[in-house]
PDB file of C-alpha atoms in Angstrom:
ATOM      1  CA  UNK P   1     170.066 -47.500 -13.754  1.00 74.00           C
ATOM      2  CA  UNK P   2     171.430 -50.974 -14.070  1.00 87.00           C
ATOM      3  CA  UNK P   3     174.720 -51.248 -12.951  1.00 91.00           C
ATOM      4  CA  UNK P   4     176.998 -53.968 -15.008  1.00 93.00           C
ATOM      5  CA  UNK P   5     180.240 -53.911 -17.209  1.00 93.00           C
ATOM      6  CA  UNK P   6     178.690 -52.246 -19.688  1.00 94.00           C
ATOM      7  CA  UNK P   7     177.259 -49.422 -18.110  1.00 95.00           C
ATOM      8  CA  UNK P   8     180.473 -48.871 -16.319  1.00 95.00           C
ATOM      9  CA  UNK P   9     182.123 -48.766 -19.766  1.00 95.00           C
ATOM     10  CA  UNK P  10     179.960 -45.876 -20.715  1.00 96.00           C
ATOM     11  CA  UNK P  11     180.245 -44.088 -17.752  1.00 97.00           C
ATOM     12  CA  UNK P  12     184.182 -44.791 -18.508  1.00 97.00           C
ATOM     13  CA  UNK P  13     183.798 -43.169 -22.038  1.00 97.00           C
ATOM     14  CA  UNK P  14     181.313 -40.431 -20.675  1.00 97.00           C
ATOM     15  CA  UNK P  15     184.116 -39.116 -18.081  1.00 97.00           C
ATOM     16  CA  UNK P  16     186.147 -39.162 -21.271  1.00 97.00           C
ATOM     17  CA  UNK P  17     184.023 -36.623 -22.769  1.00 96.00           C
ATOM     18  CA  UNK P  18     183.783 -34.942 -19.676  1.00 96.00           C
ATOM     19  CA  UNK P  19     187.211 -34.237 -19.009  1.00 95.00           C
ATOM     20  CA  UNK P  20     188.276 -33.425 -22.619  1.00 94.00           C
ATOM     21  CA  UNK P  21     185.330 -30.941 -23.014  1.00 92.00           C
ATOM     22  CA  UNK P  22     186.171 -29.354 -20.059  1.00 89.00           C
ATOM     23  CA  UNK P  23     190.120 -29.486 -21.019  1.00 87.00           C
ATOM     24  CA  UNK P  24     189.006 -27.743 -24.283  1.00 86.00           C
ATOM     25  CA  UNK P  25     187.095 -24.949 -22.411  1.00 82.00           C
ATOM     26  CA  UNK P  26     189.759 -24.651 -20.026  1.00 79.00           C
ATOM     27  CA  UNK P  27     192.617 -24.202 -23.041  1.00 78.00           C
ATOM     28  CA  UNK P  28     190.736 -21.342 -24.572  1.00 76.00           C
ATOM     29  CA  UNK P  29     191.438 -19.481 -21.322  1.00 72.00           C
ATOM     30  CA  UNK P  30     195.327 -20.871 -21.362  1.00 71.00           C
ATOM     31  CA  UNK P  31     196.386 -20.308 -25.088  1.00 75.00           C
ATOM     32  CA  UNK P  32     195.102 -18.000 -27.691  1.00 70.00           C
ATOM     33  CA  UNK P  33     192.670 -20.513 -29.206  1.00 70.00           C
ATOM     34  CA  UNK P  34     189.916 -18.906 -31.528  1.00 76.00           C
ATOM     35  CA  UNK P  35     186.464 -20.949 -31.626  1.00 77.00           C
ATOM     36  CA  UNK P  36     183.558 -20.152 -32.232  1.00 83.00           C
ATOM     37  CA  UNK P  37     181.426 -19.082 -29.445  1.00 79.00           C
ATOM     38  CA  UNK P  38     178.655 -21.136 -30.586  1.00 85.00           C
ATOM     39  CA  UNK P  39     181.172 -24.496 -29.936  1.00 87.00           C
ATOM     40  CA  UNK P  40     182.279 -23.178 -26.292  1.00 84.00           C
ATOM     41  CA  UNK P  41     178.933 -23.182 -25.431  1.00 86.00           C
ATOM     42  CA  UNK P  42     178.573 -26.898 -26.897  1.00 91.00           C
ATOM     43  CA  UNK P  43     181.448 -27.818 -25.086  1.00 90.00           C
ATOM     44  CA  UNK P  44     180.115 -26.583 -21.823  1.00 88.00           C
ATOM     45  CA  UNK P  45     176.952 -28.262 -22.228  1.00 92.00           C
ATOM     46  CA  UNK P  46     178.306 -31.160 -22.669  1.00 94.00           C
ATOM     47  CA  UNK P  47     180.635 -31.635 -19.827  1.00 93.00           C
ATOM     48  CA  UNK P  48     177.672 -30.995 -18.050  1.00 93.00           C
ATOM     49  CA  UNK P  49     175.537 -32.800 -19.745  1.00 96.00           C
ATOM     50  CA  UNK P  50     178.706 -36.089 -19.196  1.00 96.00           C
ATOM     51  CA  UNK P  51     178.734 -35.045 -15.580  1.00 96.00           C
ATOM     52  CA  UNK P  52     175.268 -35.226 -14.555  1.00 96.00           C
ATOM     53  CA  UNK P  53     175.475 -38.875 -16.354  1.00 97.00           C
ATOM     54  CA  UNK P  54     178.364 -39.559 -14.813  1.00 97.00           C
ATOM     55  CA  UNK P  55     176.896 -38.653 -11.229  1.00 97.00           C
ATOM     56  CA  UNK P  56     173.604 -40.695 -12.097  1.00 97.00           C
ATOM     57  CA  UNK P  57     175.922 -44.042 -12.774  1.00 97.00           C
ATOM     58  CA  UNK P  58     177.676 -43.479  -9.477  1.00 98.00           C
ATOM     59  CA  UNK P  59     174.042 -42.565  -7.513  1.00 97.00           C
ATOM     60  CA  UNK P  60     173.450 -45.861  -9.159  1.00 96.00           C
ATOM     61  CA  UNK P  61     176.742 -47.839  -8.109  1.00 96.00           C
ATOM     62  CA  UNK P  62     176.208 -46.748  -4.531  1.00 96.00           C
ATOM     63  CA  UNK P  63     172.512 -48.223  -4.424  1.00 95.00           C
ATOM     64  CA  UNK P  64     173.331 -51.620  -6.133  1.00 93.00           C
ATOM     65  CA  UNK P  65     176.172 -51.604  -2.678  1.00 94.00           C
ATOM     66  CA  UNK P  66     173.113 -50.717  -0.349  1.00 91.00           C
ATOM     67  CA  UNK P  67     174.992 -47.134   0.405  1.00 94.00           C
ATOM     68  CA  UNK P  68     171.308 -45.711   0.172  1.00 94.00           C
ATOM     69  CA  UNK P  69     172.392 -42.651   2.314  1.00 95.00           C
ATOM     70  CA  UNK P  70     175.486 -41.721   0.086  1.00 96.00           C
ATOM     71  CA  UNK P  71     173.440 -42.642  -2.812  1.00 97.00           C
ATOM     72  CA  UNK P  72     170.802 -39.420  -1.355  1.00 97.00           C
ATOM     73  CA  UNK P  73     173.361 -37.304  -0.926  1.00 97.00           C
ATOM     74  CA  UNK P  74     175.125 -37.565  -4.047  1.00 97.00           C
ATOM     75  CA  UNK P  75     171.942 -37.023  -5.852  1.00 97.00           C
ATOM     76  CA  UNK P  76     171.212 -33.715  -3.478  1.00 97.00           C
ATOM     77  CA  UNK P  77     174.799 -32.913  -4.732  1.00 96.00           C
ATOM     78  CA  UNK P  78     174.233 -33.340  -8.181  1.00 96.00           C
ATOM     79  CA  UNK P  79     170.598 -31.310  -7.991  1.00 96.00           C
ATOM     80  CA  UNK P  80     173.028 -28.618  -6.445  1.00 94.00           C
ATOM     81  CA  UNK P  81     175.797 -28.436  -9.049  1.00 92.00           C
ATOM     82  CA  UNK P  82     173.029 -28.287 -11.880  1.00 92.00           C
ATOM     83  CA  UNK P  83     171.219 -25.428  -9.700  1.00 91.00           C
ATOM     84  CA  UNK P  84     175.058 -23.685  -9.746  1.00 87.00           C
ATOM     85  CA  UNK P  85     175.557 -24.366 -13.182  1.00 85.00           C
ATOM     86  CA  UNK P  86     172.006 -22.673 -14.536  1.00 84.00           C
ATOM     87  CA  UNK P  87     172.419 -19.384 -12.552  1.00 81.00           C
ATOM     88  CA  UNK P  88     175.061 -17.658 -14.235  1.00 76.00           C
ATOM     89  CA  UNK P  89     173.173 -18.647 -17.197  1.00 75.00           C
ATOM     90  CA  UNK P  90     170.248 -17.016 -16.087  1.00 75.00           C
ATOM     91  CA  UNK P  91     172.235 -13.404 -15.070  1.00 70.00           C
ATOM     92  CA  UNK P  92     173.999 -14.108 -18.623  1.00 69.00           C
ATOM     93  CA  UNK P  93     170.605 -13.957 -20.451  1.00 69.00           C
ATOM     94  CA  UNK P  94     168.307 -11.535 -18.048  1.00 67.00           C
ATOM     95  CA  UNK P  95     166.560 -14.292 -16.779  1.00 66.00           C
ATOM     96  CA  UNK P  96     167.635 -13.277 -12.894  1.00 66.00           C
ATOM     97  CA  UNK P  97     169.410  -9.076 -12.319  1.00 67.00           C
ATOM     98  CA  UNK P  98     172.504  -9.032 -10.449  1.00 63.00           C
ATOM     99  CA  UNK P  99     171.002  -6.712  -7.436  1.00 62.00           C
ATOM    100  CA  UNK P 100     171.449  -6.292  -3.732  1.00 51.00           C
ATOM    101  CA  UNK P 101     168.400  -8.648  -2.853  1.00 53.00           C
ATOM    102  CA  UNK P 102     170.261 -11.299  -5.259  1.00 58.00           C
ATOM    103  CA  UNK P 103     173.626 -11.086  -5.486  1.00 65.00           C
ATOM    104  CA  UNK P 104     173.835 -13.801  -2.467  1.00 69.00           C
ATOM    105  CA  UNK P 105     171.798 -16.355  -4.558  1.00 72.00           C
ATOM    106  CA  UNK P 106     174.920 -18.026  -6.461  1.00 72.00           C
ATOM    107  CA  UNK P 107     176.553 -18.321  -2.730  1.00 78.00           C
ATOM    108  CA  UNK P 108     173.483 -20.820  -1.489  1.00 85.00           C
ATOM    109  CA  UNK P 109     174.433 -23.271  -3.585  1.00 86.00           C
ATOM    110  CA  UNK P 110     178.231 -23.107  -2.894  1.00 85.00           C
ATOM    111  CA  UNK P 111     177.545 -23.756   0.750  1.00 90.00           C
ATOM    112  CA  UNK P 112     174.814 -26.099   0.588  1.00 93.00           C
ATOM    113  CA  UNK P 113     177.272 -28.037  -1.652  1.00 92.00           C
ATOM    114  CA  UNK P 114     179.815 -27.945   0.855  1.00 93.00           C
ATOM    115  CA  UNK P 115     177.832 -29.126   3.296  1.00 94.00           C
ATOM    116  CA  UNK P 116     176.667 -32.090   1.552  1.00 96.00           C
ATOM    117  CA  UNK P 117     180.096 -33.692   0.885  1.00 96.00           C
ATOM    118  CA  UNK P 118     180.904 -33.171   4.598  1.00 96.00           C
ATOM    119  CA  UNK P 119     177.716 -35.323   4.832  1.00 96.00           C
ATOM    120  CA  UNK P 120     179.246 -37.528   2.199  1.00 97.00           C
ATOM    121  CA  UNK P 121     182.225 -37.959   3.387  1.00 95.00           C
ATOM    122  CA  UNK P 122     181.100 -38.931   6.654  1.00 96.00           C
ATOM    123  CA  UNK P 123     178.364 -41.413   5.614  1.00 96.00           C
ATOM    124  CA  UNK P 124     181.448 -42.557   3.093  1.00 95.00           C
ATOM    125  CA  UNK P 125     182.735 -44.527   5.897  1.00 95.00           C
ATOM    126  CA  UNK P 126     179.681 -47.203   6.295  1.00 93.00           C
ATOM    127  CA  UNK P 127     179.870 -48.102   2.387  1.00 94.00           C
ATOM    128  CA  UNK P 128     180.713 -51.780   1.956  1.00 88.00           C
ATOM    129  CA  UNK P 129     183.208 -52.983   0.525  1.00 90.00           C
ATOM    130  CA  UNK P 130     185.707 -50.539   1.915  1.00 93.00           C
ATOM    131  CA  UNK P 131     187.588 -49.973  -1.081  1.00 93.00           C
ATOM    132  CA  UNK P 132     184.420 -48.340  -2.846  1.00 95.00           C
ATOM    133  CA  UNK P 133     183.762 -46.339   0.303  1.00 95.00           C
ATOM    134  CA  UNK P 134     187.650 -44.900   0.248  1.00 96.00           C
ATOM    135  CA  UNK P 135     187.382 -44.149  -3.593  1.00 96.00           C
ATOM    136  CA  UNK P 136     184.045 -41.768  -2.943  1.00 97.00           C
ATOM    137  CA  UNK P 137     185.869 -40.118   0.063  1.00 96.00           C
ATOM    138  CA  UNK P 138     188.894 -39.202  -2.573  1.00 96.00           C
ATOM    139  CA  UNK P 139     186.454 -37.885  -4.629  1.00 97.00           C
ATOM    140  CA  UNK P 140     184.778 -36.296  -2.449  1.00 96.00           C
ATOM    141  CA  UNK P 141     188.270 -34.394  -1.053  1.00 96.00           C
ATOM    142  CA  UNK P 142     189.538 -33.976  -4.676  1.00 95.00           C
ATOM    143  CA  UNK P 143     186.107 -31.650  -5.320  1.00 94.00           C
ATOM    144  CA  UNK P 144     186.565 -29.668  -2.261  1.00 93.00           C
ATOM    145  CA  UNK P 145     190.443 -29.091  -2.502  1.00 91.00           C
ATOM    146  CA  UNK P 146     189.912 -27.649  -6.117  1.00 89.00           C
ATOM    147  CA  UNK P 147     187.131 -26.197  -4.893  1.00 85.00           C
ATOM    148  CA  UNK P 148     189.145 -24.136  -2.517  1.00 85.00           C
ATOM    149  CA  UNK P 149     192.648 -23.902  -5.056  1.00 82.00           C
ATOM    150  CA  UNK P 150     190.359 -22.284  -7.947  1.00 78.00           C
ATOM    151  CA  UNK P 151     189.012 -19.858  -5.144  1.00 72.00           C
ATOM    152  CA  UNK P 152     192.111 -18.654  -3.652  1.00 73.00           C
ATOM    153  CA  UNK P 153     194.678 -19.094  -5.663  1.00 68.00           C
ATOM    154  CA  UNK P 154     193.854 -15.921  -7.653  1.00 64.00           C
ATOM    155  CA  UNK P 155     194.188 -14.063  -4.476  1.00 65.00           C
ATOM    156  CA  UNK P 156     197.595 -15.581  -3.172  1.00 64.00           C
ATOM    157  CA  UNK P 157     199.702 -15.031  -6.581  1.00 60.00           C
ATOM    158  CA  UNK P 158     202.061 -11.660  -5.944  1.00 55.00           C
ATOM    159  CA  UNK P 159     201.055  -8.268  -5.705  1.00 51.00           C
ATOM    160  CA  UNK P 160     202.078  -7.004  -8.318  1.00 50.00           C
ATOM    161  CA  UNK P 161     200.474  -8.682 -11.302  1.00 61.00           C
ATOM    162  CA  UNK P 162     202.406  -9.206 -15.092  1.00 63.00           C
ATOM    163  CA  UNK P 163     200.457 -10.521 -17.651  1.00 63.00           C
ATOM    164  CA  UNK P 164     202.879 -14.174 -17.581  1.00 60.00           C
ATOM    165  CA  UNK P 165     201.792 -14.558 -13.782  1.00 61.00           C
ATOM    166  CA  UNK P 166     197.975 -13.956 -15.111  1.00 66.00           C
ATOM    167  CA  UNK P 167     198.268 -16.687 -17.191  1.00 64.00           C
ATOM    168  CA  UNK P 168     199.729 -19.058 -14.632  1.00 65.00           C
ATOM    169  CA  UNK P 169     197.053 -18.260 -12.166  1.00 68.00           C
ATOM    170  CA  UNK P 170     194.420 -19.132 -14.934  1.00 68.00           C
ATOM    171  CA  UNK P 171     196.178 -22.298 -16.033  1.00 68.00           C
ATOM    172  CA  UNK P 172     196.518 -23.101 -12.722  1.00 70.00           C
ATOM    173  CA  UNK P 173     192.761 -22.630 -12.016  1.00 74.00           C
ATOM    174  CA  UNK P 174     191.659 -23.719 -15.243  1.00 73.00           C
ATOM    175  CA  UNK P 175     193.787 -27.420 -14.862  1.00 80.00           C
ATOM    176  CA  UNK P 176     192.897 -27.791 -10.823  1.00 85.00           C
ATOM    177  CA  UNK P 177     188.823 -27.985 -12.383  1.00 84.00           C
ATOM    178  CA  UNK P 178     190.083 -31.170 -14.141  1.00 90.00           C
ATOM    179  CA  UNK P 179     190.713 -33.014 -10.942  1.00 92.00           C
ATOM    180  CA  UNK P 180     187.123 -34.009  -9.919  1.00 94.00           C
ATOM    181  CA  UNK P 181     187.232 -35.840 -13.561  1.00 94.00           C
ATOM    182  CA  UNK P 182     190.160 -37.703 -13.103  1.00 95.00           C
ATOM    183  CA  UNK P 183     189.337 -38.726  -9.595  1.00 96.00           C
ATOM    184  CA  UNK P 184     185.916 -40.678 -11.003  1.00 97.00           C
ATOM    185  CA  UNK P 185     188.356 -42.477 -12.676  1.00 96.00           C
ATOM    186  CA  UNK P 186     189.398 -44.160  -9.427  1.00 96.00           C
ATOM    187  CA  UNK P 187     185.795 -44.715  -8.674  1.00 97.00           C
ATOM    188  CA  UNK P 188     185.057 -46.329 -11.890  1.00 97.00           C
ATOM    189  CA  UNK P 189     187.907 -48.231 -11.448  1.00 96.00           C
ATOM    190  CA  UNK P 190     187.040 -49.929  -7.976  1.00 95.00           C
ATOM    191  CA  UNK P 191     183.642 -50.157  -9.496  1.00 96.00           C
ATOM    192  CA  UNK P 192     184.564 -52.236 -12.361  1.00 94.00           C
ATOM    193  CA  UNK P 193     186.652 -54.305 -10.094  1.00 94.00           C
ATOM    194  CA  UNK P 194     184.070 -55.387  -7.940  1.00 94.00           C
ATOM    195  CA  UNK P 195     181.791 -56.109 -10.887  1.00 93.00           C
ATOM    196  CA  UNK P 196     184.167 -58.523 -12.146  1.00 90.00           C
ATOM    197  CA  UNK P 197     184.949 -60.339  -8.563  1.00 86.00           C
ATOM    198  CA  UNK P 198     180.524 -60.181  -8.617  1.00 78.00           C
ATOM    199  CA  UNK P 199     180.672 -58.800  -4.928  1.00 62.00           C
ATOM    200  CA  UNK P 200     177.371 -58.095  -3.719  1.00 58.00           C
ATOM    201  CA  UNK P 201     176.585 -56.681  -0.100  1.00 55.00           C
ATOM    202  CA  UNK P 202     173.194 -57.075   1.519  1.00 45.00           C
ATOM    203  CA  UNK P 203     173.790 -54.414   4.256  1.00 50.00           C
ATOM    204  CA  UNK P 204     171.855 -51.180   4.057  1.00 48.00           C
ATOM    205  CA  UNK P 205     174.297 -48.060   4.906  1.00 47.00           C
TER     206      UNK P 205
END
């Protein structure tokens, strides 16, 4: 991909989509919202659909800086969150059986995930300029923290349950999966900056 003004406005207007397709999907959860089943499963396509763009234009940004190792690891983490979004698909339609000898197939993906942004965020530190290299590690920290919120948060709201503190452990969850979006802003942001100023770096990270 060629990485210029105007690719970094689309990736601008595709985290757009992303985030208020997502916010959409999440509200349906939040507030008693009726649409049409066919349209949530639009909606959820296309944040993924935005997302894997998204990820391609920053895979992209990080080889036009010569960050060639973050730029192999982000695309390993993006071939991982389209393997994690597929497989509840496939249970949903038949296409895998939830059974003993599978039921730890969604978890490979989870940790190998995990494992790459510790990767990340280590090789983060090499990317030149700086400023680009800090904006992927708060990325990279935003996706694990809601990672970890939307996982156990459920578990640390009070014992005894009432349908109002349901629904503020589901907003909760539902809003902390917006976070990832918002923090691509940043990236697109230093990205855009350094496009203007034309900064170019000849070192291979």
């Amino acid at each position: 991909m060629k990485i210029n003004l105007k690719s970094a406005q689309l990736a601008f207007f595709l985290n757009i989509i992303y985030i208020v397709s997502r916010g959409i999907s999440a509200s349906v959860k939040i507030i008693p919202l009726i649409i049409p089943q066919g349209l949530q499963y639009f909606l959820l396509f296309l944040s993924e659909l935005s997302f894997v763009a998204i990820i391609i234009f920053l895979i992209g940004s990080l080889r036009h800086w010569q960050a060639k190792s973050t730029a192999l690891w982000l695309t390993i983490y993006l071939a991982l969150s389209v393997i994690s979004f597929f497989i509840p698909i496939a249970y949903h339609t038949g296409l895998l059986t939830l059974t003993a000898s599978t039921s730890f197939i969604p978890a490979i993906p989870v940790f190998a995930t995990f494992a790459t942004i510790i990767i990340m965020m280590m090789t983060s530190f090499k990317i030149t300029p700086s400023s680009l290299g800090a904006a992927f590690r708060a990325f990279f920290i935003v996706v694990i923290l809601s990672a970890l919120i939307s996982h156990y948060l459920p578990t640390l709201m009070p014992v005894v349950q009432t349908p109002t503190m349901n629904k503020l452990s589901i907003a909760a969850v539902e809003l902390v999966s917006l976070l990832p979006g918002f923090a691509i802003f940043f990236i697109l942001q230093k990205v855009w900056l350094l496009l203007n100023e034309g900064v170019i770096v000849n070192k291979k990270v």
